[in-house]
mmCIF file of C-alpha atoms in Angstrom:
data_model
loop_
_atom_site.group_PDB
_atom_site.id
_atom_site.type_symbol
_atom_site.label_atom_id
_atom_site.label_comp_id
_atom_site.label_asym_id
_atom_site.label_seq_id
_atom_site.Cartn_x
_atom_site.Cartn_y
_atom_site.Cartn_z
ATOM 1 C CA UNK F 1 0.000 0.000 0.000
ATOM 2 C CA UNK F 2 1.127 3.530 -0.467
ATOM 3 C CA UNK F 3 1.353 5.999 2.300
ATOM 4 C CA UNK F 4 3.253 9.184 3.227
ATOM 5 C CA UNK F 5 4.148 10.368 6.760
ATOM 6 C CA UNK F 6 5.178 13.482 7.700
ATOM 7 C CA UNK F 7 7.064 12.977 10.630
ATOM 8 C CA UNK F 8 6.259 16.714 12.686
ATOM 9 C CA UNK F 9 3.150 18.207 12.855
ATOM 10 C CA UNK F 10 4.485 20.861 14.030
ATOM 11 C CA UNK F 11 8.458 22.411 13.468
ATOM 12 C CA UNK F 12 9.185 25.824 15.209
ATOM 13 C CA UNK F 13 12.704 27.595 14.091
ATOM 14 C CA UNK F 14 14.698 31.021 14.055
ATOM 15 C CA UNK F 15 15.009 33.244 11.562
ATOM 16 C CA UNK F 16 18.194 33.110 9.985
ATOM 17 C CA UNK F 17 18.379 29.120 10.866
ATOM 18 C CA UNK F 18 17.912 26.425 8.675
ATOM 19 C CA UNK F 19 14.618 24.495 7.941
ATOM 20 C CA UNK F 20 14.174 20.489 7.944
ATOM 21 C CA UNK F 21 10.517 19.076 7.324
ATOM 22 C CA UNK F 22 10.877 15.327 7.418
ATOM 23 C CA UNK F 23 8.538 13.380 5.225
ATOM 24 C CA UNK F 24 8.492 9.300 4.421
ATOM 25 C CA UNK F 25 6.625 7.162 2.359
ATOM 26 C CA UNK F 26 5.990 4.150 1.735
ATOM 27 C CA UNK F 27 5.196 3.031 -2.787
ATOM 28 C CA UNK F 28 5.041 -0.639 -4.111
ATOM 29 C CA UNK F 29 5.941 1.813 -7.675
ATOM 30 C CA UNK F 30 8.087 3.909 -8.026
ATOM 31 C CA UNK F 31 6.673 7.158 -7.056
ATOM 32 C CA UNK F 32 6.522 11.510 -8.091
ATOM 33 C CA UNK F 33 7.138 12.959 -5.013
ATOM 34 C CA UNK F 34 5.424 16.420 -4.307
ATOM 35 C CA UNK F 35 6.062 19.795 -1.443
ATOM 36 C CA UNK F 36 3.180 22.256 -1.524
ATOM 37 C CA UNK F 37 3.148 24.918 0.834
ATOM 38 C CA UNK F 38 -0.299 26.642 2.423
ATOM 39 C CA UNK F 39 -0.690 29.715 3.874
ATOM 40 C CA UNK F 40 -3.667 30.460 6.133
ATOM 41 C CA UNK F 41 -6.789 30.560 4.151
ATOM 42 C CA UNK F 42 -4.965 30.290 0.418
ATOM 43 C CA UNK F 43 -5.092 27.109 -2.088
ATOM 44 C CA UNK F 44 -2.008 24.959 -2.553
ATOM 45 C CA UNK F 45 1.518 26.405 -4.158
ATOM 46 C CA UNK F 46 4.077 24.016 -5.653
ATOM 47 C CA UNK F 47 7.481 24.149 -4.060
ATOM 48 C CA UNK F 48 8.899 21.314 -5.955
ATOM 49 C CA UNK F 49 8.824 17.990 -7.463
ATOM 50 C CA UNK F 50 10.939 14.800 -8.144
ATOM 51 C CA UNK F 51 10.259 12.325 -10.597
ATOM 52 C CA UNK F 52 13.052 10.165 -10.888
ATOM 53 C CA UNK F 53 15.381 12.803 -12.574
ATOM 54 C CA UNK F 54 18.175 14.249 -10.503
ATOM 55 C CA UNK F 55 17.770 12.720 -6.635
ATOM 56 C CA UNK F 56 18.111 16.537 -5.335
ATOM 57 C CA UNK F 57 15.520 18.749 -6.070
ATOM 58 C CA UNK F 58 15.815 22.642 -5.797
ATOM 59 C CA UNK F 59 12.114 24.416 -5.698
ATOM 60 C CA UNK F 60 11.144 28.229 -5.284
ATOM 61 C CA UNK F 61 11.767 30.397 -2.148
ATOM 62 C CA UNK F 62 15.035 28.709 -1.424
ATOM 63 C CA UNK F 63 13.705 25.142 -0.486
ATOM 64 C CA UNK F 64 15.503 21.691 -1.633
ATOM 65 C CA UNK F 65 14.284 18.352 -1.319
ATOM 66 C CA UNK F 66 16.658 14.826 -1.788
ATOM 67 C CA UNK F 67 14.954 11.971 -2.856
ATOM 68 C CA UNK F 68 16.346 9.222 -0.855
ATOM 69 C CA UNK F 69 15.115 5.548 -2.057
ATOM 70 C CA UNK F 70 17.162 3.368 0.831
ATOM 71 C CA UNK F 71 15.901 5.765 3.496
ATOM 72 C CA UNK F 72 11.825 6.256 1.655
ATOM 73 C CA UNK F 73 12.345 9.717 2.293
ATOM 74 C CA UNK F 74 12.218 13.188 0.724
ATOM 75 C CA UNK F 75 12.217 15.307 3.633
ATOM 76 C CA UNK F 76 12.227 19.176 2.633
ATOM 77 C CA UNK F 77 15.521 21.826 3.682
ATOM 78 C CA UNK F 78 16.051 25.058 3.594
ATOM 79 C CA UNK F 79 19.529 26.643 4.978
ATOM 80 C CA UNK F 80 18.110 30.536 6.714
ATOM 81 C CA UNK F 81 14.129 30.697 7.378
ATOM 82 C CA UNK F 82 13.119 33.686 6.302
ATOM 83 C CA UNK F 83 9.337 34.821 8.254
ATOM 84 C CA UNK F 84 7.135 34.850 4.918
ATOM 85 C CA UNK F 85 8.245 30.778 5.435
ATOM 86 C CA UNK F 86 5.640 30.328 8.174
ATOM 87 C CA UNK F 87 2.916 27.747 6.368
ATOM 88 C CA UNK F 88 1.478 24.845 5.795
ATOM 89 C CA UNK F 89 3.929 21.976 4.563
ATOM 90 C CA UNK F 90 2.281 18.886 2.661
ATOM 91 C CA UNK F 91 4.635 16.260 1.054
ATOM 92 C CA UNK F 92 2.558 14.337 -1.317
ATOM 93 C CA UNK F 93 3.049 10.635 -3.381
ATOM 94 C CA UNK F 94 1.572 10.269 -6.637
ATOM 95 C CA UNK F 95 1.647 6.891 -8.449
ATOM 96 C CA UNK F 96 1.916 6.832 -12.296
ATOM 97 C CA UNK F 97 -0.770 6.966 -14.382
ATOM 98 C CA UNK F 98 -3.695 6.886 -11.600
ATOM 99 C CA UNK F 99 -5.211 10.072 -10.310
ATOM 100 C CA UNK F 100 -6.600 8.046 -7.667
ATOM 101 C CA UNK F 101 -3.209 7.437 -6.283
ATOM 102 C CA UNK F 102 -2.653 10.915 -4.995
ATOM 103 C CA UNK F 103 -1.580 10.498 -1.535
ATOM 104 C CA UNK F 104 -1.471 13.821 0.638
ATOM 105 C CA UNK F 105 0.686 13.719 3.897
ATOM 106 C CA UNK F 106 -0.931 15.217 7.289
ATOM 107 C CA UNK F 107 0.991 18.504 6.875
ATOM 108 C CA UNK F 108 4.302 19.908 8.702
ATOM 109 C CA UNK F 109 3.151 23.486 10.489
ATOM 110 C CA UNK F 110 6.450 25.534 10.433
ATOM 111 C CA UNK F 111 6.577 28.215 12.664
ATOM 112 C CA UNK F 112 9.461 31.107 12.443
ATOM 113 C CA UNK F 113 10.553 32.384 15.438
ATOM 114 C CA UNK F 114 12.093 36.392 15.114
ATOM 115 C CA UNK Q 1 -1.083 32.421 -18.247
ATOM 116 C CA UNK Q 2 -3.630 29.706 -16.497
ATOM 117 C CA UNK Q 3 -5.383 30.811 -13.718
ATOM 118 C CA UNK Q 4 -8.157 29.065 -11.403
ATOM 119 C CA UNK Q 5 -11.256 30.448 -9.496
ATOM 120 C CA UNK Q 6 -13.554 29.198 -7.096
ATOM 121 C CA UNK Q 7 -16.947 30.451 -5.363
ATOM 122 C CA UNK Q 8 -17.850 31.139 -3.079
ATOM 123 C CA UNK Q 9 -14.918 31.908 -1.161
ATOM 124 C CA UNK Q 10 -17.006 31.498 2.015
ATOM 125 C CA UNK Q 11 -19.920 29.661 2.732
ATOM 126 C CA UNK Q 12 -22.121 29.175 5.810
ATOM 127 C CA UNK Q 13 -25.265 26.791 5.123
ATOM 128 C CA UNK Q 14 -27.600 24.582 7.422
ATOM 129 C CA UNK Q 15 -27.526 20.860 7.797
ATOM 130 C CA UNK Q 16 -29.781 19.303 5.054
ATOM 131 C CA UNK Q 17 -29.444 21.955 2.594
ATOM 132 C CA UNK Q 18 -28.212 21.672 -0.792
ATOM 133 C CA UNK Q 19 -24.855 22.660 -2.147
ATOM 134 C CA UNK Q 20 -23.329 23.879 -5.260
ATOM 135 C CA UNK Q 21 -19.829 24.943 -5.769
ATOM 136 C CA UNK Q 22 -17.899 26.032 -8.798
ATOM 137 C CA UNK Q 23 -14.296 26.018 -10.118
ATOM 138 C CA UNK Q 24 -13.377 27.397 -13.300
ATOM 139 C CA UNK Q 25 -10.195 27.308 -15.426
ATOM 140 C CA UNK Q 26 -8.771 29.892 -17.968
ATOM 141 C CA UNK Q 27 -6.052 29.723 -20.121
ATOM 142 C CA UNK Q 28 -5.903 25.684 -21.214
ATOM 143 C CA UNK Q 29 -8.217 23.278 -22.820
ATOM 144 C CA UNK Q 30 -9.179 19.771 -21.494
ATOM 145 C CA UNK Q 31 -7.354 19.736 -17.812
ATOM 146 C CA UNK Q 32 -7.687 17.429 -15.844
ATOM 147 C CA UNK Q 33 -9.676 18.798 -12.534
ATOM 148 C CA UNK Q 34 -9.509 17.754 -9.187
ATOM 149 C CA UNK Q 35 -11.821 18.305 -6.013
ATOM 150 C CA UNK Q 36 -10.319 17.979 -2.465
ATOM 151 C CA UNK Q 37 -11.210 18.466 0.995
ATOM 152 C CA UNK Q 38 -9.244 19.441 4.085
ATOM 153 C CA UNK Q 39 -10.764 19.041 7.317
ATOM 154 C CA UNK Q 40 -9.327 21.237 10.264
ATOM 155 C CA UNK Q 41 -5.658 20.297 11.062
ATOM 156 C CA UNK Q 42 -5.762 17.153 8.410
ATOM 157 C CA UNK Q 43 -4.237 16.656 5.050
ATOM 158 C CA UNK Q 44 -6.348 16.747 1.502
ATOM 159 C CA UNK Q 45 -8.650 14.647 0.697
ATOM 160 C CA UNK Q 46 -9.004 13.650 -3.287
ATOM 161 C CA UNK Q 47 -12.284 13.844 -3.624
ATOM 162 C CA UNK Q 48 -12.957 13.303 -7.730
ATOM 163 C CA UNK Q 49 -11.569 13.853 -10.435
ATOM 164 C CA UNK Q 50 -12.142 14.456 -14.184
ATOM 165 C CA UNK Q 51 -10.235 14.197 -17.285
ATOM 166 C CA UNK Q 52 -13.026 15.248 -19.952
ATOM 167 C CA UNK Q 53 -16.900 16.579 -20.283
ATOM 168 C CA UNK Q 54 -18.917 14.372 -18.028
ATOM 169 C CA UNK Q 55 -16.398 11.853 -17.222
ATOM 170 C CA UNK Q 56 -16.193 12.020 -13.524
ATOM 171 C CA UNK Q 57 -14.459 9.745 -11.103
ATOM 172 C CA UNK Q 58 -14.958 9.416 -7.269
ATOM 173 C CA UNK Q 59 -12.616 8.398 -4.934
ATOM 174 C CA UNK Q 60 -14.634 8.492 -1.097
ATOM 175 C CA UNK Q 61 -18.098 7.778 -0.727
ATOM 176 C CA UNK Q 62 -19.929 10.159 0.693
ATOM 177 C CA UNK Q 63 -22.809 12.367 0.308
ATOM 178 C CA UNK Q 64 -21.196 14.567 -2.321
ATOM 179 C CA UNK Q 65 -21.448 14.204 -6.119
ATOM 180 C CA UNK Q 66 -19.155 16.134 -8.952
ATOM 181 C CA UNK Q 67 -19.763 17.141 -12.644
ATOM 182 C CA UNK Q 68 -18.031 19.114 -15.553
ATOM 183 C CA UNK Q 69 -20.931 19.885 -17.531
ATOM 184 C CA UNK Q 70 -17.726 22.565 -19.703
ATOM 185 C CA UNK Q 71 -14.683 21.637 -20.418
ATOM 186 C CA UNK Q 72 -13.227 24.215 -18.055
ATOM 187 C CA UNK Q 73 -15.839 24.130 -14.973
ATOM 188 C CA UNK Q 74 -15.960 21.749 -12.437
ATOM 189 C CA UNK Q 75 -18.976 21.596 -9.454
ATOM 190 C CA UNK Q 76 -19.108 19.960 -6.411
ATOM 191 C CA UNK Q 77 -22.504 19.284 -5.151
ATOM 192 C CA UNK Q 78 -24.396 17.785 -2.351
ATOM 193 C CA UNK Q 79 -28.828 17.508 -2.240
ATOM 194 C CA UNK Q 80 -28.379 17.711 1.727
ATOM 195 C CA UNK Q 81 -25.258 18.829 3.669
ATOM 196 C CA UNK Q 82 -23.925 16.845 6.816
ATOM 197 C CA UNK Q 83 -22.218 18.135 9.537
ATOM 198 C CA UNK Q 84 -18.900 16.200 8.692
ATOM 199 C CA UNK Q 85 -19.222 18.472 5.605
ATOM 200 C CA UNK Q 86 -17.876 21.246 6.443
ATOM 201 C CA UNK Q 87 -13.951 22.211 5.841
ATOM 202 C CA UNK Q 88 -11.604 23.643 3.219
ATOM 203 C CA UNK Q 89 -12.472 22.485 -0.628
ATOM 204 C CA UNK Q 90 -9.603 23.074 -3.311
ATOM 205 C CA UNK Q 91 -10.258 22.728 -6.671
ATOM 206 C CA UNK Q 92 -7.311 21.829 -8.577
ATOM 207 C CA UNK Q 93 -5.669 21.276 -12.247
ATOM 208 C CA UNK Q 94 -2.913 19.721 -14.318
ATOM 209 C CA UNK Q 95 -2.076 19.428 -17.894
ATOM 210 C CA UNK Q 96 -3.354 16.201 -19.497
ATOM 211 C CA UNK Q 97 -2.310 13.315 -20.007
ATOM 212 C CA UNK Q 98 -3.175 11.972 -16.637
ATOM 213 C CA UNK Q 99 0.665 10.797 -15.388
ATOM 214 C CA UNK Q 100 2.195 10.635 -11.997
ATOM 215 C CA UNK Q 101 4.902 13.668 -13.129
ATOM 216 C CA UNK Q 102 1.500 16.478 -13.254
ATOM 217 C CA UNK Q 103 1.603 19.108 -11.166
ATOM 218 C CA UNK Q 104 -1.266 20.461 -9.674
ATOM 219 C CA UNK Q 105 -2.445 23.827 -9.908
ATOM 220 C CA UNK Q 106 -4.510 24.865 -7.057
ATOM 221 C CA UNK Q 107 -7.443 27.385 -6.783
ATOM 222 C CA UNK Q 108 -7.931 29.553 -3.822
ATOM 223 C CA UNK Q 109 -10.556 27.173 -1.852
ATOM 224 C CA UNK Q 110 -13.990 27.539 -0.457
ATOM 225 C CA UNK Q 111 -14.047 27.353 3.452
ATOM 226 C CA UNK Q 112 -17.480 25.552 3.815
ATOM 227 C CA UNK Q 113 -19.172 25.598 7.476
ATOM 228 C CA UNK Q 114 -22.234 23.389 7.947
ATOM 229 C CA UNK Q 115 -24.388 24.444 11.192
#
């Protein structure tokens, strides 16, 4: 069966410090691997995506992800948080050619402290 | 450019009344749409999804139906809202062919609150 965890509900850090939102999953395929990021009251915005291209991923705002098959994970980095970071983090799974396999994590709240 | 829109942004309605809510695409022809759902501090629910005029496919049972009576417009309806109803609905899109590589382009949501 397919599933994603993300591993923190919740992730307060400083400003200026570096970001890590952990995310696992678990694919019997060989999966796309999603980061959206939410703010309050707003619809989804793609961060970045891997689909079995380059195993590091660099998105928008600053944020990497590295697709890491031994470990199932694709956890989400970013080296200074910056306070327009402070969201909604959703790592999602998508299986090829179903729609129905779109797998949405539980979603990382990231906090920045000043 | 593409852009999506959903209404109502905000919606307040009764348990057992009906519902109708619309999402709307510009800029592309024959996207696939998505409906989710995001109850309070959980992740999305897919919901349906579409990849032509009238060809809908459900993913939860439940009380709500879907159609895409325009290439570009997708509704979510219900004939009598429940309680468990209420919470964030996305509309979403991605450039067809269906694959596991699309990325999704998300509207701005409808925060639905059944009393």
């Amino acid at each position: 069966a397919q599933s994603v965890t993300q591993l923190d509900s919740h992730v307060s850090v400083s400003e200026g410090t570096p970001v890590l939102l952990r995310c696992n999953y678990s694919s019997s395929y060989s999966p796309s691997l999603f980061w959206y990021v939410q703010h309050p009251n707003k619809g989804l915005q793609l961060l970045l995506k891997y689909t079995s291209a380059a195993t590091l991923v660099k998105g928008i705002n600053g944020f990497e992800a590295e697709f890491k098959k031994s470990e199932t994970s694709f956890h989400l980095t970013k080296p200074s948080a910056h306070m327009s970071d402070a969201a909604e983090y959703f790592c999602v799974v998508r299986i090829y050619s179903s729609a129905s396999k779109i797998i949405f994590g539980s979603g990382t709240r990231l906090s920045i402290r000043p | 450019s593409q852009t999506i829109h959903q209404w109502p942004a905000t919606l307040v309605q009764p348990v057992g009344s009906p519902l109708s809510l619309e999402c709307t695409v510009e800029g592309t022809s024959n996207p696939n749409l998505y409906w989710y759902r995001q109850a309070a501090g959980r992740g999305l629910q897919l919901l349906f999804y579409s990849v032509g005029i009238g060809q809908i496919s459900s993913e939860v049972p439940q009380n709500l139906s879907a159609s895409r009576p325009q290439d570009r417009q997708f509704i979510l309806s219900s004939k009598k809202l429940l309680l468990s109803d209420s919470g964030f609905y996305l509309c979403a899109w991605s450039v067809p062919p269906l694959g596991a590589s699309d990325t999704q382009y998300f509207g701005p949501g409808t925060r639905l609150t059944v009393l």
